[in-house]
Short mmCIF file of C-alpha atoms in Angstrom, two decimals:
data_model
loop_
_atom_site.label_atom_id
_atom_site.label_comp_id
_atom_site.label_asym_id
_atom_site.label_seq_id
_atom_site.Cartn_x
_atom_site.Cartn_y
_atom_site.Cartn_z
CA MET A 1 -13.16 15.84 -8.81
CA SER A 2 -16.48 14.44 -7.64
CA THR A 3 -16.77 11.16 -5.78
CA THR A 4 -19.76 9.34 -4.39
CA ALA A 5 -19.54 8.15 -0.82
CA ILE A 6 -20.44 4.52 -0.23
CA ASP A 7 -22.38 3.54 2.86
CA ILE A 8 -20.26 0.68 4.17
CA GLY A 9 -23.39 -0.83 5.68
CA THR A 10 -24.45 -1.76 2.16
CA LEU A 11 -21.35 -3.89 1.50
CA VAL A 12 -22.48 -6.83 3.66
CA VAL A 13 -25.91 -8.41 3.28
CA SER A 14 -27.77 -11.44 4.52
CA THR A 15 -30.77 -12.88 2.71
CA PRO A 16 -32.48 -16.20 3.51
CA GLU A 17 -32.39 -17.45 -0.08
CA THR A 18 -28.65 -16.95 -0.63
CA CYS A 19 -25.83 -18.79 1.15
CA GLY A 20 -28.25 -20.17 3.71
CA GLY A 21 -28.86 -16.71 5.09
CA ARG A 22 -25.24 -16.33 6.17
CA PRO A 23 -23.73 -12.85 5.90
CA ARG A 24 -21.96 -12.30 2.59
CA ILE A 25 -20.45 -9.57 0.48
CA ALA A 26 -23.29 -7.82 -1.34
CA GLY A 27 -23.69 -8.83 -4.96
CA THR A 28 -21.68 -12.03 -4.48
CA ARG A 29 -21.93 -15.46 -2.92
CA ILE A 30 -18.69 -14.88 -0.98
CA SER A 31 -19.46 -15.35 2.69
CA ILE A 32 -17.98 -13.27 5.46
CA ALA A 33 -16.85 -16.55 7.02
CA GLN A 34 -14.80 -17.45 3.92
CA ILE A 35 -12.98 -14.12 4.02
CA ALA A 36 -12.40 -14.54 7.77
CA VAL A 37 -11.05 -18.09 7.33
CA TRP A 38 -8.58 -17.01 4.67
CA ASN A 39 -7.45 -14.12 6.84
CA LYS A 40 -7.08 -16.42 9.88
CA GLN A 41 -5.00 -18.77 7.69
CA GLY A 42 -2.60 -15.90 7.16
CA LEU A 43 -3.73 -14.43 3.84
CA SER A 44 -3.40 -10.67 3.70
CA VAL A 45 -6.13 -8.49 2.24
CA GLU A 46 -4.06 -8.19 -0.94
CA GLU A 47 -3.75 -12.00 -1.17
CA ILE A 48 -7.50 -12.39 -0.69
CA LEU A 49 -7.99 -9.94 -3.55
CA GLN A 50 -5.73 -12.13 -5.70
CA GLU A 51 -7.93 -15.13 -4.86
CA ILE A 52 -11.12 -13.24 -5.73
CA PRO A 53 -10.09 -10.49 -8.15
CA TYR A 54 -13.62 -9.18 -8.73
CA LEU A 55 -13.78 -7.94 -5.13
CA ASP A 56 -12.40 -4.59 -4.17
CA LEU A 57 -10.47 -3.43 -1.15
CA ALA A 58 -13.50 -1.90 0.56
CA GLN A 59 -15.47 -5.15 0.26
CA VAL A 60 -12.73 -7.23 1.88
CA TYR A 61 -12.20 -4.74 4.69
CA ALA A 62 -15.98 -4.54 5.23
CA ALA A 63 -16.09 -8.35 5.48
CA LEU A 64 -13.26 -8.38 8.01
CA SER A 65 -14.87 -5.56 9.98
CA TYR A 66 -18.16 -7.45 10.04
CA TYR A 67 -16.33 -10.58 11.22
CA HIS A 68 -14.60 -8.75 14.07
CA ALA A 69 -17.82 -6.99 15.11
CA ASN A 70 -19.75 -10.30 15.03
CA ARG A 71 -17.04 -12.81 15.81
CA ASP A 72 -19.18 -15.06 18.04
CA GLU A 73 -21.86 -15.42 15.33
CA ILE A 74 -19.36 -16.21 12.56
CA GLU A 75 -17.33 -18.59 14.72
CA ALA A 76 -20.54 -20.43 15.69
CA ASP A 77 -21.40 -20.81 11.98
CA LEU A 78 -17.91 -22.13 11.26
CA ALA A 79 -18.11 -24.59 14.17
CA ALA A 80 -21.50 -25.84 12.97
CA GLU A 81 -20.15 -26.34 9.43
CA LEU A 82 -17.16 -28.27 10.80
CA ALA A 83 -19.40 -30.48 12.96
CA GLU A 84 -21.63 -31.24 9.98
CA TYR A 85 -18.60 -32.08 7.83
CA GLN A 86 -17.21 -34.38 10.52
CA LEU A 87 -20.56 -36.15 10.90
CA LEU A 88 -20.85 -36.69 7.14
CA GLU A 89 -17.26 -37.90 6.95
CA ALA A 90 -17.89 -40.40 9.76
CA GLU A 91 -21.05 -41.64 8.04
CA TYR A 92 -19.16 -42.01 4.77
CA ARG A 93 -16.31 -43.93 6.41
CA ALA A 94 -18.82 -46.22 8.11
CA GLY A 95 -20.37 -46.96 4.72
CA ASN A 96 -23.68 -45.34 5.59
CA LEU A 97 -23.60 -42.88 2.67
#
């Protein structure tokens, strides 16, 4: 039986024109941050695969590995997104939007 090895470095990409340049699973618009958030909320890898059935096991594990290797970067992105959301929500509540 012949198998082709996959370079796991090809499973996560970041391009300026997609997802704001945030790291994502190659060939998708699923960000590493989204996978990390679901995992932090308690979803197992198998449950994440149920949420996004077109991903495979290697892609989800690559995303989680990338998150753990670059935790400060991903957490900073998540904090910035939360701050932007809170600012927009405050503007909306104040009737400014």
